[in-house]
CSV table of C-alpha atoms and ligand atoms in Angstrom, one decimal:
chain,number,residue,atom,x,y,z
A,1,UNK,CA,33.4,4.3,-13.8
A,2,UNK,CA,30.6,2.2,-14.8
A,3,UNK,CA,28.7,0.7,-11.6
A,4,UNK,CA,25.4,-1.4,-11.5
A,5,UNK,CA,24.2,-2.1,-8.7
A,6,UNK,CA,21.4,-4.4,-9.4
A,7,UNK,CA,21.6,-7.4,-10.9
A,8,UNK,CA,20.5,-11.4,-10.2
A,9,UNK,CA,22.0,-14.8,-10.7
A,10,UNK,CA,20.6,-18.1,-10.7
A,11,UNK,CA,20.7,-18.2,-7.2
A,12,UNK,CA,17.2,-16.4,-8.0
A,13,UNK,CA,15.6,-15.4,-11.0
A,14,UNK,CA,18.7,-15.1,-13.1
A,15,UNK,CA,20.1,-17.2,-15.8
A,16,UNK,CA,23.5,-16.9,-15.3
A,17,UNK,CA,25.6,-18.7,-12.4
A,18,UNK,CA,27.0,-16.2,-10.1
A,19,UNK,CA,30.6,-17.1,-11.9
A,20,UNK,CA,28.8,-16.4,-15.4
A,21,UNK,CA,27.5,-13.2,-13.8
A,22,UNK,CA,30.6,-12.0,-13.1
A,23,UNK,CA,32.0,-12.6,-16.8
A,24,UNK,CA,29.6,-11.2,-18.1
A,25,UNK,CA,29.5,-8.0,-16.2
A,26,UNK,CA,33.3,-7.6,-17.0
A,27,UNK,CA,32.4,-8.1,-20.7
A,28,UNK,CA,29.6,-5.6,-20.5
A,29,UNK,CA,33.3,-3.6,-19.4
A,30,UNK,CA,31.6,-2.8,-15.7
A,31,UNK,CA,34.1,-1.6,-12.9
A,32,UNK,CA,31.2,-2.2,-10.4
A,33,UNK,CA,28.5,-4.9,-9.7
A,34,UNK,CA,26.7,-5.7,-7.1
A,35,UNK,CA,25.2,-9.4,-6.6
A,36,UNK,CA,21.1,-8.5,-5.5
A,37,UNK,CA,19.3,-11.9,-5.8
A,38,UNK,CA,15.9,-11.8,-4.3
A,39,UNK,CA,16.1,-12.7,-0.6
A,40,UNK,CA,19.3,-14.9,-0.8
A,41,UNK,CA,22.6,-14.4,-0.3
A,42,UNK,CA,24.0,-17.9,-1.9
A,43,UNK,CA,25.4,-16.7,-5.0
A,44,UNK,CA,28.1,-14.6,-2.7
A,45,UNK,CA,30.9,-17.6,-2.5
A,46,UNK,CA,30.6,-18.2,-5.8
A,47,UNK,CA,30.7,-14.9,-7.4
A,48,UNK,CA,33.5,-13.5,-4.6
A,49,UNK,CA,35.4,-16.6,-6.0
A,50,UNK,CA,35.0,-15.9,-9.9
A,51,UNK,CA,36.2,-11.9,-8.7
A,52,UNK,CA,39.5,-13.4,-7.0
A,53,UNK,CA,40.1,-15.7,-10.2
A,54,UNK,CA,40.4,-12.8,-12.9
A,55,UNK,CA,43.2,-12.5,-14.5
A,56,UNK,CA,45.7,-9.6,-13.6
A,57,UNK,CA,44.8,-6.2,-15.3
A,58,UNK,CA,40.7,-7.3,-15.4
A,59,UNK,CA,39.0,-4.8,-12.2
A,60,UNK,CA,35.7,-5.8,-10.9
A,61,UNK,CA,34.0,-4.7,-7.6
A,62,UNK,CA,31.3,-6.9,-6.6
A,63,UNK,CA,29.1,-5.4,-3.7
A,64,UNK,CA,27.3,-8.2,-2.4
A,65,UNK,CA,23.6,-7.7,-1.5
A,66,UNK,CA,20.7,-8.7,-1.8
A,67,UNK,CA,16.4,-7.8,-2.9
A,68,UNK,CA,14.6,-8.4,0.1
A,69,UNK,CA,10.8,-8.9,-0.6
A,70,UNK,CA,8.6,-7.0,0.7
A,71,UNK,CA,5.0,-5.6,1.6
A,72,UNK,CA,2.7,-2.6,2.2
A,73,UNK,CA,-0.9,-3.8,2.5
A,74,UNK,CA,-1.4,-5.7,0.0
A,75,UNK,CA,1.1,-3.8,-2.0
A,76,UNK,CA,4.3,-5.2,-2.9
A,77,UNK,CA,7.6,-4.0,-2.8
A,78,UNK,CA,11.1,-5.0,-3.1
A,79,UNK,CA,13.9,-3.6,-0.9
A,80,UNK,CA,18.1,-3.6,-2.1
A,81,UNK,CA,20.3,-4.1,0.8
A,82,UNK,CA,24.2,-4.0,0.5
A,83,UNK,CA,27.1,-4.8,2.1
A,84,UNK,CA,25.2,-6.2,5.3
A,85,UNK,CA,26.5,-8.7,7.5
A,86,UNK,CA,24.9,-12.5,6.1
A,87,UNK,CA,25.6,-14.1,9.6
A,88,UNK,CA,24.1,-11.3,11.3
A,89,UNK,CA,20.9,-13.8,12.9
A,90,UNK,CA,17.8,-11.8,12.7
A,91,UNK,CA,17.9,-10.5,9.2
A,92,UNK,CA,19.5,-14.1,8.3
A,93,UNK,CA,16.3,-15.7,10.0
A,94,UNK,CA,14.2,-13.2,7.7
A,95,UNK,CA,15.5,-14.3,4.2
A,96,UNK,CA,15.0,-18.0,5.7
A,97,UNK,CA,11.4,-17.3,6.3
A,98,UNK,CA,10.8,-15.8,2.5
A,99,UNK,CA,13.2,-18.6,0.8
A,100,UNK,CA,11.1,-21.4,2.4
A,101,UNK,CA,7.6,-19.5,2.0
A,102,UNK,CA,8.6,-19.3,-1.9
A,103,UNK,CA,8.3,-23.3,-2.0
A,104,UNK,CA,4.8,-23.5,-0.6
A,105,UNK,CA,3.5,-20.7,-2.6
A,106,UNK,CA,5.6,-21.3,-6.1
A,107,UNK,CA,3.6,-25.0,-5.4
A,108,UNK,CA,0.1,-23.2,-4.8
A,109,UNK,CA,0.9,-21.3,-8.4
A,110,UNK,CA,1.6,-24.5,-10.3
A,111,UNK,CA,-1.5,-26.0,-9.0
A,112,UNK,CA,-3.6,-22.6,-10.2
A,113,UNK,CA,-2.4,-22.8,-13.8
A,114,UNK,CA,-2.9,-26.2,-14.2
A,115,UNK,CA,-6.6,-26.0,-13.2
A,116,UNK,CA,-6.7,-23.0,-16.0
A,117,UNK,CA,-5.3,-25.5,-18.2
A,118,UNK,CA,-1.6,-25.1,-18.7
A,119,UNK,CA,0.3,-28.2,-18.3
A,120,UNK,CA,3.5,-27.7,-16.2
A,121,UNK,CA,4.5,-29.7,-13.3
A,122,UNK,CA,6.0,-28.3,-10.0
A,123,UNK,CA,8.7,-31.5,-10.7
A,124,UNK,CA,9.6,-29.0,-13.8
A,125,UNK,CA,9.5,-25.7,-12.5
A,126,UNK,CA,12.2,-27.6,-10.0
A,127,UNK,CA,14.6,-28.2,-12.6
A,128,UNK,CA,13.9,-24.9,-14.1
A,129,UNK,CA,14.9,-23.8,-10.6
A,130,UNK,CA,17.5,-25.6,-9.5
A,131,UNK,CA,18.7,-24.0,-6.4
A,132,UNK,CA,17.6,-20.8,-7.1
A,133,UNK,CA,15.0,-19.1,-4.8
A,134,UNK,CA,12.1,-20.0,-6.5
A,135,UNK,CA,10.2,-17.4,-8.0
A,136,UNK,CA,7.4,-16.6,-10.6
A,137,UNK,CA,10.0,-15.9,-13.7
A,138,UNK,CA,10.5,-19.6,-12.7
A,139,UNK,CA,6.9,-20.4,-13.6
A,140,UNK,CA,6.6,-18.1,-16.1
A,141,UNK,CA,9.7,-20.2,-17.7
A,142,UNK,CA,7.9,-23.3,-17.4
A,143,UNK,CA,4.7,-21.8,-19.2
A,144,UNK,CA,6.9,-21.0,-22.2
A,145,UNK,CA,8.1,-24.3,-22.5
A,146,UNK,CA,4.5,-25.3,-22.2
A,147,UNK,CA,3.5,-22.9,-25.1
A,148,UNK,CA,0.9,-21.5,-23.1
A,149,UNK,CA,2.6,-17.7,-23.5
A,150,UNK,CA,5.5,-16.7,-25.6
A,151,UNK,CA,7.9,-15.2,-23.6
A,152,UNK,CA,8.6,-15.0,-20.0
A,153,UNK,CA,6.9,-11.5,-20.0
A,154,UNK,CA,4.0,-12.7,-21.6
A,155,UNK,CA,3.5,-14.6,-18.5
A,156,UNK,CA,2.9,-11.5,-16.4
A,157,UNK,CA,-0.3,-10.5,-17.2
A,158,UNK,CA,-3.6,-10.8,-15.1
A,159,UNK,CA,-4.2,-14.1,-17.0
A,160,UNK,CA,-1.3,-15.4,-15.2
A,161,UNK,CA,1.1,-14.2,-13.5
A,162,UNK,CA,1.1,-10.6,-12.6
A,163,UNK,CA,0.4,-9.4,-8.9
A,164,UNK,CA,-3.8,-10.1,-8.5
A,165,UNK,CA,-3.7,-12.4,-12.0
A,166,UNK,CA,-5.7,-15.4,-11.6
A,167,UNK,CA,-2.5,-17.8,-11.1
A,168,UNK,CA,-0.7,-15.1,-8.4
A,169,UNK,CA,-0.7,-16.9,-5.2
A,170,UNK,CA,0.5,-14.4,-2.2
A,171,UNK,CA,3.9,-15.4,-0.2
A,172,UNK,CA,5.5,-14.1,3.2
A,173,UNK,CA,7.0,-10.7,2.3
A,174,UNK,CA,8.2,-8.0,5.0
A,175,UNK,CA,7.1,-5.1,6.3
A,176,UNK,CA,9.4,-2.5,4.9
A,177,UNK,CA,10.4,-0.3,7.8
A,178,UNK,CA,11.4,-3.5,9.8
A,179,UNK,CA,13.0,-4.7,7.3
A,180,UNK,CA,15.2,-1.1,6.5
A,181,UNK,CA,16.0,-1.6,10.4
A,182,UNK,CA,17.3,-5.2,9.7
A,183,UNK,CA,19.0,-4.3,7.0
A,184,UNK,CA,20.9,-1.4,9.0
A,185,UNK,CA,21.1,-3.6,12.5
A,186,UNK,CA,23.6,-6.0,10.1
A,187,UNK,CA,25.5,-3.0,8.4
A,188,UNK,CA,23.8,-2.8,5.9
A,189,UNK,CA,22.6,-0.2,3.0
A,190,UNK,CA,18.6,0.4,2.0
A,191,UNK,CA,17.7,1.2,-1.1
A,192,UNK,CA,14.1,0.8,-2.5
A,193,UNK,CA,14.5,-1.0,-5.5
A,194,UNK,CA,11.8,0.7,-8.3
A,195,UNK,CA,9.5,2.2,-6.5
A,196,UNK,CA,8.1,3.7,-9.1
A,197,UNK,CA,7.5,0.2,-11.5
A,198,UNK,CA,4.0,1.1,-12.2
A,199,UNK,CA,4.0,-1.9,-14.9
A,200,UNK,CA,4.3,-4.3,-11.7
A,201,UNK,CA,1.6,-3.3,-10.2
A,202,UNK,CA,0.1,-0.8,-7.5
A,203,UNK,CA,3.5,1.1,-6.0
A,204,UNK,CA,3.5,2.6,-2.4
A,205,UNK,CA,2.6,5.9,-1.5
A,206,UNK,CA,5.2,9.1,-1.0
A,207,UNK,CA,3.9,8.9,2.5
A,208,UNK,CA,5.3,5.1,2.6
A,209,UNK,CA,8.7,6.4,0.6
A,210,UNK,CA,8.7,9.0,3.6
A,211,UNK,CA,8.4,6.9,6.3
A,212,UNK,CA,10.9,4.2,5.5
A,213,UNK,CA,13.5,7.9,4.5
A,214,UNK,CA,12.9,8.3,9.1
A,215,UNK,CA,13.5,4.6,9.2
A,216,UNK,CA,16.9,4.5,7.8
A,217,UNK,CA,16.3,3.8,4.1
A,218,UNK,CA,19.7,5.5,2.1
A,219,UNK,CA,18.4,5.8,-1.1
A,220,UNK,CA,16.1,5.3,-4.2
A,221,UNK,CA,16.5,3.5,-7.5
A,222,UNK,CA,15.6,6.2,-9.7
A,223,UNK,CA,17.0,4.9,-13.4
A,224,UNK,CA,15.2,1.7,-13.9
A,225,UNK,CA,13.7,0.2,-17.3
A,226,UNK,CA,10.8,0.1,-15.4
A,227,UNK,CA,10.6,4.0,-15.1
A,228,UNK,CA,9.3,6.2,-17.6
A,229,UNK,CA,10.8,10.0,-17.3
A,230,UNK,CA,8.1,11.1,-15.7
A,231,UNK,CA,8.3,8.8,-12.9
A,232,UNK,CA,12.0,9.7,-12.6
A,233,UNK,CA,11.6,13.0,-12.3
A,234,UNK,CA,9.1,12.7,-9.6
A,235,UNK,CA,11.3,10.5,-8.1
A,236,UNK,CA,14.2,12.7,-8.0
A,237,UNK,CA,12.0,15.3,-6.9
A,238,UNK,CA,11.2,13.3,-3.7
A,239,UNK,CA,15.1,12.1,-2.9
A,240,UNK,CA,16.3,15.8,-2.7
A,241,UNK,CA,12.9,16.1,-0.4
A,242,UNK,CA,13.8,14.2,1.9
A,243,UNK,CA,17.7,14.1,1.6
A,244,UNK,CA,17.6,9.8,0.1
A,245,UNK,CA,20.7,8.9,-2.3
A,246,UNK,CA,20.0,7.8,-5.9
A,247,UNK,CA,20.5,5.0,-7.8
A,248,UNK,CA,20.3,3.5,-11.2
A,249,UNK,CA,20.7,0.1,-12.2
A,250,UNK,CA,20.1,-2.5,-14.4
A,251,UNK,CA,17.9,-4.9,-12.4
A,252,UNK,CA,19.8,-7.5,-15.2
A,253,UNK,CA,18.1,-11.5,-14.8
A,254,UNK,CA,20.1,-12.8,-18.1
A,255,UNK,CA,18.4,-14.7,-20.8
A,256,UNK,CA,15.0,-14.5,-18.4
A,257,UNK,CA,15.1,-10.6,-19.3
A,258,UNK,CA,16.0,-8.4,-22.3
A,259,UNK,CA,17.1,-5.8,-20.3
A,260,UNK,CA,21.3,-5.6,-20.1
A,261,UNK,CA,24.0,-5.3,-17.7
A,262,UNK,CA,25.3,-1.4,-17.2
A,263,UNK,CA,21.9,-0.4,-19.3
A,264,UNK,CA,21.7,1.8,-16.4
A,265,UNK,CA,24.3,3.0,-13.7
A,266,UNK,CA,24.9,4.6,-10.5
A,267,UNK,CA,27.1,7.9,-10.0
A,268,UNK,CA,30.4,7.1,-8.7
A,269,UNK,CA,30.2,9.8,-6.0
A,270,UNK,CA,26.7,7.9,-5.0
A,271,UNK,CA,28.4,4.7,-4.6
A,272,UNK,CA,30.7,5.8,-2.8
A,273,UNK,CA,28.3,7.0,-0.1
A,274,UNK,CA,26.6,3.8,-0.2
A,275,UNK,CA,29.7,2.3,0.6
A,276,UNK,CA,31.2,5.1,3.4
A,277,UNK,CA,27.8,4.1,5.1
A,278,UNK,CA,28.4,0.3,5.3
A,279,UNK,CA,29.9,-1.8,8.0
A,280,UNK,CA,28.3,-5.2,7.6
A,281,UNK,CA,30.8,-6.2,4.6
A,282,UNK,CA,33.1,-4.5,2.0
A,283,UNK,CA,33.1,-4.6,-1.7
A,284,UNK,CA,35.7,-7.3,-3.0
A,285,UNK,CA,37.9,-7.0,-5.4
A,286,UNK,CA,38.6,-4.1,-8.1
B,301,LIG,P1,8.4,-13.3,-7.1
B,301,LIG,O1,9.6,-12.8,-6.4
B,301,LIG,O2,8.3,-14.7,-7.2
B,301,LIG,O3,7.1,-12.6,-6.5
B,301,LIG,O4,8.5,-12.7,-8.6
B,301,LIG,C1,8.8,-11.4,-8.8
B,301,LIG,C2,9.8,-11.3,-10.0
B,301,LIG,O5,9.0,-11.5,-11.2
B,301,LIG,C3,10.4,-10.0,-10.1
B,301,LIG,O6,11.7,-9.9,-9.4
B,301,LIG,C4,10.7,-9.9,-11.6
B,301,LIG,O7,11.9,-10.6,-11.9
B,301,LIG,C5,9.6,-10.6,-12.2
B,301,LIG,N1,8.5,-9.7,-12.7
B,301,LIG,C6,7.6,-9.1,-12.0
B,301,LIG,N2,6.8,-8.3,-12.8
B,301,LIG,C7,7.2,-8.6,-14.0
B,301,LIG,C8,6.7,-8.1,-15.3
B,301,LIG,N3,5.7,-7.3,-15.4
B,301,LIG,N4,7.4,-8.6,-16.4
B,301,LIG,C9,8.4,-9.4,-16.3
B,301,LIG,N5,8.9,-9.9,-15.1
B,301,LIG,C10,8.3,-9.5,-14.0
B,302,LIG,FE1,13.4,-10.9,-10.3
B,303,LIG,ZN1,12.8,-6.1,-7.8
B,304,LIG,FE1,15.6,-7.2,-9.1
């Protein structure tokens, strides 16, 4: 069994249409997937829809979910949540609040780089967009096709992009522990995406990681290519602590990242206690 349960569409920061994402996760020979785009859950039709349509003898499990963003101070953070009820109104009225938050600050970062001098338009990091939730790899797109950097990496330094770079323009993010007990109030799964993705920025304290374990949080995404061993290890240490699940995953965003589908994966025995904890939605398909 080969499961990844992280991975984004262009319903985010992805390149690939949820359908696309699909494809290619059965072509990367996955048995599991699960749909995370950050703080929407609009690619779930579509991809639920491209699962139905394979062919007979092709298995795929999607798990739909989602990466919720979030914040500890002025620390950010992002939160996985699976198989969680999308109607379910309060946490549905959360994502709302992110998604539309995303447009005034991704318009905010546009206006910052152009007064350093790059010319993009908001108008382009639109297209670039489409109906994604707009994000900064969105931006960071548009500066490539600029020429101002040379990769969509490149863009996330403290020149630019990165959290506290000179273009990085704050947006409404949640606090963690209420957003572990949305995540459960609609039957949903917790699990701290990277906590441990130093190359990000600051990450939250064991003490946080601790806290959000009491509130209800299932597990930790320990194999990330954001993780060097050292930060696994620790990582691991800290799950068996305080009796959290762990994950590993891809964290796969298509042509906008080199990383690829199934580079990392989650123990079979794990998803399947992610799943027996679950009563928002099932996995479909497979
Ligand atoms: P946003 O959600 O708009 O704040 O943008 C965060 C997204 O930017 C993350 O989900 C990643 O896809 C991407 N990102 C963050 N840090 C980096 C980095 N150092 N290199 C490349 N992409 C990054
Ligand atoms: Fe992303
Ligand atoms: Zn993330
Ligand atoms: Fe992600």
């Amino acid at each position: 069994m080969r499961i990844d349960l992280h991975a984004h569409s262009n319903a985010s920061d992805g390149t690939d249409s949820p359908a696309e994402l699909v494809a290619a996760a059965v072509a990367a020979g996955l048995d599991v997937v699960a749909l995370t785009d950050h703080d929407t859950v609009a690619g779930h039709t579509e991809a639920a829809d491209a699962v139905h349509a394979l062919p007979a003898g092709t298995r795929l499990t999607l798990v739909p979910g989602a990466e919720l963003s979030c914040v500890v101070g002025d620390v950010s953070m992002h939160l996985l949540a699976y198989l969680f009820d999308p109607a379910e109104p309060a946490f549905a009225a959360e994502r709302e609040l992110v998604r539309t938050d995303r447009f005034r600050r991704g318009r905010a970062i546009v206006e910052r780089c152009r007064e350093l001098g790059a010319d993009i338009s908001w108008e382009q990091v639109e297209r670039i967009a489409g109906a994604g939730s707009v994000g900064r790899p969105h931006i960071a797109s548009a500066l490539v096709e600029a020429g101002v950097v040379a990769t969509v990496s490149d863009a996330f330094t403290a020149d630019w992009l990165a959290n506290g770079g000179r273009a990085d323009v704050r947006k409404h993010e949640t606090d963690p522990v209420t957003a572990v007990r949305l995540v459960r109030a609609a039957g949903g799964v917790p699990v701290f995406a990277h906590p441990g993705a130093v190359k990000r920025g600051r990450t939250v304290s064991d003490q946080v990681i601790a806290d959000l374990a009491a509130a209800g949080l299932a597990g930790l995404e320990v194999d990330h290519i954001d993780h060097d061993e050292a930060a696994r290890d620790h990582l691991r240490g800290l799950a068996a602590e305080l009796g959290l699940l762990t994950t590993g995953s891809s964290d796969y965003h298509g042509a906008r990242k080199t990383v690829r589908l199934g580079e990392h994966t989650t123990d079979p025995a794990v998803y399947e206690a992610l799943v027996g904890q679950a009563t928002g939605a099932k996995p479909i398909g497979g």
